[in-house]
Backbone as JSON Lines, residues from 0, in Angstrom:
{"i":0,"aa":"M","n":[113.66,71.27,103.05],"ca":[113.74,71.8,104.36],"c":[112.7,72.92,104.52]}
{"i":1,"aa":"I","n":[112.05,72.98,105.66],"ca":[111.09,74.06,105.99],"c":[111.79,74.95,107.0]}
{"i":2,"aa":"K","n":[111.67,76.27,106.77],"ca":[112.23,77.24,107.65],"c":[111.12,77.99,108.41]}
{"i":3,"aa":"I","n":[111.39,78.29,109.66],"ca":[110.52,79.15,110.45],"c":[111.23,80.45,110.64]}
{"i":4,"aa":"A","n":[110.54,81.54,110.27],"ca":[111.14,82.89,110.39],"c":[110.47,83.6,111.58]}
{"i":5,"aa":"K","n":[111.26,84.12,112.51],"ca":[110.77,84.84,113.66],"c":[111.18,86.33,113.52]}
{"i":6,"aa":"F","n":[110.19,87.19,113.64],"ca":[110.42,88.61,113.53],"c":[110.03,89.31,114.82]}
{"i":7,"aa":"G","n":[110.99,89.97,115.45],"ca":[110.79,90.62,116.71],"c":[110.07,91.97,116.54]}
{"i":8,"aa":"G","n":[109.87,92.65,117.65],"ca":[109.06,93.86,117.68],"c":[109.49,94.99,116.79]}
{"i":9,"aa":"S","n":[110.78,95.28,116.71],"ca":[111.24,96.34,115.8],"c":[111.06,95.94,114.33]}
{"i":10,"aa":"S","n":[111.02,94.65,114.06],"ca":[110.83,94.17,112.67],"c":[109.43,94.31,112.19]}
{"i":11,"aa":"V","n":[108.46,94.48,113.12],"ca":[107.06,94.61,112.76],"c":[106.47,95.96,113.26]}
{"i":12,"aa":"A","n":[107.31,96.93,113.43],"ca":[106.94,98.23,114.06],"c":[105.92,98.99,113.21]}
{"i":13,"aa":"D","n":[105.98,98.89,111.91],"ca":[105.1,99.68,111.07],"c":[104.96,99.0,109.68]}
{"i":14,"aa":"A","n":[104.2,99.64,108.82],"ca":[103.91,99.07,107.49],"c":[105.18,98.87,106.66]}
{"i":15,"aa":"E","n":[106.12,99.8,106.78],"ca":[107.38,99.66,105.96],"c":[108.11,98.38,106.41]}
{"i":16,"aa":"H","n":[108.1,98.08,107.69],"ca":[108.75,96.84,108.14],"c":[107.99,95.61,107.67]}
{"i":17,"aa":"F","n":[106.67,95.7,107.59],"ca":[105.87,94.59,107.11],"c":[106.3,94.29,105.65]}
{"i":18,"aa":"K","n":[106.51,95.35,104.88],"ca":[106.95,95.16,103.51],"c":[108.29,94.48,103.41]}
{"i":19,"aa":"K","n":[109.2,94.84,104.3],"ca":[110.54,94.21,104.31],"c":[110.41,92.73,104.67]}
{"i":20,"aa":"I","n":[109.51,92.42,105.61],"ca":[109.3,91.01,105.98],"c":[108.75,90.21,104.8]}
{"i":21,"aa":"R","n":[107.79,90.77,104.08],"ca":[107.25,90.04,102.93],"c":[108.37,89.75,101.93]}
{"i":22,"aa":"A","n":[109.23,90.7,101.68],"ca":[110.35,90.46,100.78],"c":[111.27,89.37,101.27]}
{"i":23,"aa":"I","n":[111.55,89.36,102.55],"ca":[112.4,88.3,103.13],"c":[111.77,86.94,102.99]}
{"i":24,"aa":"V","n":[110.49,86.86,103.31],"ca":[109.76,85.6,103.27],"c":[109.68,85.08,101.82]}
{"i":25,"aa":"E","n":[109.35,85.97,100.91],"ca":[109.2,85.57,99.52],"c":[110.5,85.24,98.85]}
{"i":26,"aa":"A","n":[111.63,85.67,99.4],"ca":[112.94,85.41,98.8],"c":[113.34,83.96,98.95]}
{"i":27,"aa":"D","n":[112.76,83.2,99.84],"ca":[113.14,81.81,100.09],"c":[111.88,80.99,100.28]}
{"i":28,"aa":"P","n":[111.53,80.16,99.28],"ca":[110.3,79.31,99.37],"c":[110.27,78.37,100.58]}
{"i":29,"aa":"A","n":[111.46,78.12,101.14],"ca":[111.46,77.25,102.35],"c":[110.95,77.97,103.6]}
{"i":30,"aa":"R","n":[110.88,79.29,103.54],"ca":[110.35,80.05,104.68],"c":[108.8,79.95,104.65]}
{"i":31,"aa":"R","n":[108.3,78.96,105.34],"ca":[106.85,78.72,105.22],"c":[106.06,79.06,106.45]}
{"i":32,"aa":"F","n":[106.76,79.29,107.55],"ca":[106.12,79.64,108.81],"c":[106.71,80.92,109.33]}
{"i":33,"aa":"V","n":[105.85,81.83,109.77],"ca":[106.29,83.1,110.25],"c":[105.73,83.36,111.63]}
{"i":34,"aa":"V","n":[106.57,83.73,112.56],"ca":[106.21,84.06,113.92],"c":[106.53,85.52,114.15]}
{"i":35,"aa":"V","n":[105.57,86.28,114.69],"ca":[105.78,87.71,114.9],"c":[105.54,88.08,116.38]}
{"i":36,"aa":"S","n":[106.24,89.13,116.77],"ca":[106.04,89.74,118.1],"c":[105.03,90.85,117.95]}
{"i":37,"aa":"A","n":[104.69,91.46,119.06],"ca":[103.92,92.68,119.05],"c":[104.77,93.81,118.44]}
{"i":38,"aa":"C","n":[104.13,94.81,117.92],"ca":[104.82,95.97,117.35],"c":[105.78,96.57,118.35]}
{"i":39,"aa":"G","n":[106.96,96.83,117.88],"ca":[108.03,97.45,118.72],"c":[108.1,98.92,118.48]}
{"i":40,"aa":"R","n":[109.24,99.49,118.86],"ca":[109.44,100.91,118.71],"c":[109.65,101.27,117.24]}
{"i":41,"aa":"R","n":[108.99,102.37,116.84],"ca":[109.16,102.88,115.48],"c":[110.31,103.83,115.36]}
{"i":42,"aa":"H","n":[110.67,104.44,116.46],"ca":[111.75,105.46,116.49],"c":[112.16,105.6,117.97]}
{"i":43,"aa":"S","n":[113.3,106.29,118.18],"ca":[113.72,106.46,119.58],"c":[112.66,107.32,120.27]}
{"i":44,"aa":"G","n":[112.44,106.99,121.5],"ca":[111.41,107.69,122.28],"c":[110.06,107.07,122.18]}
{"i":45,"aa":"D","n":[109.88,106.15,121.26],"ca":[108.61,105.44,121.06],"c":[108.5,104.32,122.07]}
{"i":46,"aa":"A","n":[107.3,103.82,122.27],"ca":[107.09,102.72,123.22],"c":[106.75,101.44,122.43]}
{"i":47,"aa":"K","n":[107.09,100.32,123.03],"ca":[106.69,99.02,122.47],"c":[105.23,98.74,122.83]}
{"i":48,"aa":"V","n":[104.5,98.12,121.96],"ca":[103.08,97.82,122.24],"c":[102.97,96.94,123.5]}
{"i":49,"aa":"T","n":[103.86,96.01,123.68],"ca":[103.83,95.15,124.87],"c":[103.93,95.99,126.12]}
{"i":50,"aa":"D","n":[104.83,96.95,126.17],"ca":[104.97,97.81,127.34],"c":[103.67,98.62,127.56]}
{"i":51,"aa":"L","n":[103.1,99.11,126.48],"ca":[101.84,99.85,126.62],"c":[100.72,98.97,127.16]}
{"i":52,"aa":"L","n":[100.69,97.72,126.71],"ca":[99.65,96.8,127.19],"c":[99.83,96.5,128.68]}
{"i":53,"aa":"Y","n":[101.09,96.39,129.12],"ca":[101.31,96.23,130.55],"c":[100.81,97.46,131.34]}
{"i":54,"aa":"L","n":[100.99,98.61,130.75],"ca":[100.44,99.84,131.39],"c":[98.9,99.84,131.4]}
{"i":55,"aa":"V","n":[98.31,99.35,130.35],"ca":[96.82,99.2,130.36],"c":[96.41,98.32,131.52]}
{"i":56,"aa":"A","n":[97.08,97.18,131.63],"ca":[96.74,96.24,132.72],"c":[96.87,96.91,134.11]}
{"i":57,"aa":"A","n":[97.92,97.7,134.29],"ca":[98.12,98.39,135.57],"c":[97.02,99.44,135.79]}
{"i":58,"aa":"H","n":[96.69,100.16,134.71],"ca":[95.63,101.2,134.83],"c":[94.32,100.56,135.22]}
{"i":59,"aa":"V","n":[93.99,99.45,134.58],"ca":[92.73,98.76,134.88],"c":[92.76,98.26,136.31]}
{"i":60,"aa":"R","n":[93.87,97.7,136.74],"ca":[93.97,97.12,138.13],"c":[93.68,98.25,139.12]}
{"i":61,"aa":"Y","n":[94.19,99.44,138.86],"ca":[94.05,100.55,139.83],"c":[92.89,101.51,139.49]}
{"i":62,"aa":"H","n":[92.05,101.09,138.57],"ca":[90.84,101.86,138.2],"c":[91.13,103.23,137.71]}
{"i":63,"aa":"V","n":[92.2,103.31,136.86],"ca":[92.57,104.57,136.21],"c":[92.25,104.43,134.72]}
{"i":64,"aa":"S","n":[91.78,105.49,134.12],"ca":[91.45,105.46,132.73],"c":[92.64,105.03,131.87]}
{"i":65,"aa":"C","n":[92.39,104.12,130.97],"ca":[93.42,103.69,130.01],"c":[93.03,104.01,128.6]}
{"i":66,"aa":"D","n":[92.07,104.93,128.43],"ca":[91.53,105.24,127.09],"c":[92.62,105.78,126.17]}
{"i":67,"aa":"D","n":[93.49,106.66,126.68],"ca":[94.52,107.23,125.81],"c":[95.52,106.15,125.35]}
{"i":68,"aa":"L","n":[95.87,105.25,126.3],"ca":[96.81,104.17,125.96],"c":[96.16,103.26,124.88]}
{"i":69,"aa":"L","n":[94.94,102.88,125.08],"ca":[94.26,101.98,124.1],"c":[94.14,102.72,122.76]}
{"i":70,"aa":"A","n":[93.85,104.0,122.77],"ca":[93.77,104.74,121.52],"c":[95.09,104.74,120.78]}
{"i":71,"aa":"D","n":[96.19,104.92,121.51],"ca":[97.53,104.89,120.92],"c":[97.86,103.55,120.35]}
{"i":72,"aa":"I","n":[97.57,102.49,121.08],"ca":[97.87,101.14,120.64],"c":[97.01,100.83,119.38]}
{"i":73,"aa":"G","n":[95.72,101.13,119.46],"ca":[94.86,100.85,118.28],"c":[95.34,101.6,117.08]}
{"i":74,"aa":"Q","n":[95.73,102.86,117.23],"ca":[96.15,103.62,116.08],"c":[97.37,103.02,115.39]}
{"i":75,"aa":"R","n":[98.24,102.44,116.15],"ca":[99.43,101.79,115.53],"c":[98.96,100.69,114.56]}
{"i":76,"aa":"Y","n":[98.01,99.88,115.03],"ca":[97.46,98.81,114.14],"c":[96.66,99.34,112.99]}
{"i":77,"aa":"F","n":[95.85,100.39,113.23],"ca":[95.07,100.97,112.17],"c":[95.95,101.53,111.06]}
{"i":78,"aa":"D","n":[97.03,102.18,111.49],"ca":[97.95,102.79,110.51],"c":[98.55,101.67,109.61]}
{"i":79,"aa":"I","n":[98.96,100.57,110.26],"ca":[99.54,99.48,109.44],"c":[98.52,98.95,108.48]}
{"i":80,"aa":"A","n":[97.32,98.67,108.97],"ca":[96.27,98.08,108.09],"c":[95.91,99.03,106.98]}
{"i":81,"aa":"D","n":[95.79,100.35,107.28],"ca":[95.42,101.34,106.25],"c":[96.51,101.46,105.2]}
{"i":82,"aa":"E","n":[97.74,101.59,105.66],"ca":[98.83,101.76,104.7],"c":[99.03,100.56,103.77]}
{"i":83,"aa":"L","n":[98.74,99.39,104.29],"ca":[98.89,98.19,103.5],"c":[97.62,97.76,102.75]}
{"i":84,"aa":"G","n":[96.56,98.51,103.0],"ca":[95.25,98.18,102.33],"c":[94.67,96.9,102.75]}
{"i":85,"aa":"L","n":[94.83,96.54,104.03],"ca":[94.33,95.24,104.53],"c":[92.79,95.33,104.81]}
{"i":86,"aa":"A","n":[92.17,94.17,104.65],"ca":[90.7,94.11,104.87],"c":[90.33,93.59,106.25]}
{"i":87,"aa":"Y","n":[91.31,93.05,107.0],"ca":[91.05,92.53,108.33],"c":[90.34,93.6,109.17]}
{"i":88,"aa":"P","n":[89.24,93.29,109.83],"ca":[88.45,94.29,110.55],"c":[89.13,94.7,111.87]}
{"i":89,"aa":"I","n":[90.3,95.3,111.74],"ca":[91.07,95.65,112.92],"c":[90.35,96.64,113.84]}
{"i":90,"aa":"R","n":[89.64,97.56,113.29],"ca":[88.96,98.57,114.1],"c":[87.85,97.87,114.96]}
{"i":91,"aa":"D","n":[87.09,97.0,114.36],"ca":[86.06,96.27,115.12],"c":[86.65,95.36,116.13]}
{"i":92,"aa":"E","n":[87.67,94.62,115.72],"ca":[88.33,93.67,116.64],"c":[88.98,94.42,117.8]}
{"i":93,"aa":"F","n":[89.63,95.51,117.48],"ca":[90.32,96.23,118.52],"c":[89.31,96.92,119.48]}
{"i":94,"aa":"A","n":[88.2,97.39,118.95],"ca":[87.19,98.01,119.8],"c":[86.62,96.98,120.77]}
{"i":95,"aa":"A","n":[86.4,95.77,120.31],"ca":[85.9,94.72,121.2],"c":[86.94,94.38,122.26]}
{"i":96,"aa":"F","n":[88.19,94.29,121.83],"ca":[89.29,94.03,122.77],"c":[89.33,95.15,123.85]}
{"i":97,"aa":"A","n":[89.31,96.42,123.39],"ca":[89.42,97.55,124.29],"c":[88.29,97.56,125.31]}
{"i":98,"aa":"D","n":[87.09,97.27,124.87],"ca":[85.95,97.23,125.83],"c":[86.19,96.17,126.86]}
{"i":99,"aa":"K","n":[86.59,94.99,126.4],"ca":[86.86,93.89,127.35],"c":[88.03,94.22,128.29]}
{"i":100,"aa":"A","n":[89.05,94.89,127.72],"ca":[90.19,95.28,128.58],"c":[89.77,96.23,129.64]}
{"i":101,"aa":"R","n":[88.99,97.26,129.27],"ca":[88.57,98.28,130.24],"c":[87.73,97.61,131.37]}
{"i":102,"aa":"S","n":[86.98,96.55,131.05],"ca":[86.13,95.93,132.03],"c":[86.91,95.05,133.04]}
{"i":103,"aa":"G","n":[88.2,94.8,132.75],"ca":[89.0,93.98,133.64],"c":[88.79,92.49,133.44]}
{"i":104,"aa":"A","n":[88.21,92.15,132.31],"ca":[87.88,90.72,132.02],"c":[89.1,89.88,131.64]}
{"i":105,"aa":"Y","n":[90.18,90.52,131.29],"ca":[91.4,89.83,130.88],"c":[92.31,89.66,132.04]}
{"i":106,"aa":"S","n":[93.03,88.53,132.08],"ca":[94.19,88.42,132.95],"c":[95.27,89.3,132.33]}
{"i":107,"aa":"T","n":[96.27,89.65,133.09],"ca":[97.37,90.44,132.53],"c":[98.03,89.74,131.35]}
{"i":108,"aa":"E","n":[98.24,88.43,131.49],"ca":[98.91,87.67,130.42],"c":[98.06,87.68,129.14]}
{"i":109,"aa":"E","n":[96.78,87.48,129.29],"ca":[95.91,87.42,128.08],"c":[95.86,88.8,127.43]}
{"i":110,"aa":"L","n":[95.74,89.86,128.25],"ca":[95.68,91.2,127.74],"c":[96.95,91.52,126.95]}
{"i":111,"aa":"V","n":[98.11,91.24,127.56],"ca":[99.39,91.55,126.89],"c":[99.58,90.72,125.64]}
{"i":112,"aa":"S","n":[99.04,89.52,125.58],"ca":[99.21,88.66,124.4],"c":[98.51,89.21,123.17]}
{"i":113,"aa":"R","n":[97.59,90.15,123.37],"ca":[96.86,90.67,122.22],"c":[97.76,91.46,121.31]}
{"i":114,"aa":"G","n":[98.91,91.92,121.76],"ca":[99.86,92.62,120.9],"c":[100.33,91.68,119.79]}
{"i":115,"aa":"E","n":[100.77,90.47,120.17],"ca":[101.19,89.49,119.17],"c":[99.98,89.04,118.32]}
{"i":116,"aa":"Y","n":[98.84,88.9,118.94],"ca":[97.66,88.45,118.19],"c":[97.3,89.39,117.08]}
{"i":117,"aa":"F","n":[97.24,90.7,117.39],"ca":[96.86,91.66,116.33],"c":[97.94,91.79,115.26]}
{"i":118,"aa":"T","n":[99.2,91.75,115.67],"ca":[100.25,91.76,114.67],"c":[100.13,90.59,113.76]}
{"i":119,"aa":"A","n":[99.94,89.41,114.33],"ca":[99.81,88.16,113.57],"c":[98.64,88.2,112.61]}
{"i":120,"aa":"Q","n":[97.54,88.73,113.04],"ca":[96.34,88.81,112.16],"c":[96.66,89.67,110.9]}
{"i":121,"aa":"L","n":[97.26,90.82,111.18],"ca":[97.64,91.68,110.03],"c":[98.69,91.05,109.13]}
{"i":122,"aa":"M","n":[99.7,90.45,109.76],"ca":[100.77,89.85,108.95],"c":[100.21,88.65,108.14]}
{"i":123,"aa":"A","n":[99.34,87.87,108.74],"ca":[98.74,86.71,108.02],"c":[98.05,87.19,106.76]}
{"i":124,"aa":"E","n":[97.26,88.22,106.86],"ca":[96.57,88.69,105.64],"c":[97.58,89.28,104.67]}
{"i":125,"aa":"Y","n":[98.52,90.05,105.17],"ca":[99.52,90.67,104.25],"c":[100.33,89.62,103.5]}
{"i":126,"aa":"L","n":[100.68,88.55,104.15],"ca":[101.46,87.52,103.47],"c":[100.61,86.57,102.66]}
{"i":127,"aa":"G","n":[99.3,86.66,102.87],"ca":[98.39,85.79,102.08],"c":[98.32,84.4,102.63]}
């Protein structure tokens, strides 16, 4: 039997949660496929990456700077990659994404989907 494991936002909130996921996946060889959400809240009062990305989309739509939001989102991913020693070029990939996001080139759906995309890229490398 092959198992698919789905991990929601709070399960992928930070590097410590990534470590827990790896232990869960490695504990059962039948867990061969992993699906992840965008990073969720790390603590009470924190924001989910998906919610922040919706705010980015609104800022872009109304021609308001979203630089602080993008910096906060990027830092979440940079922290995970740095703590886990990942080689994925998250800073370059995120910078390209942020430039495109600021330009309004993304639909809201595509922009918001990048949360799952970046989480999946990091998780894929971490799980090997």
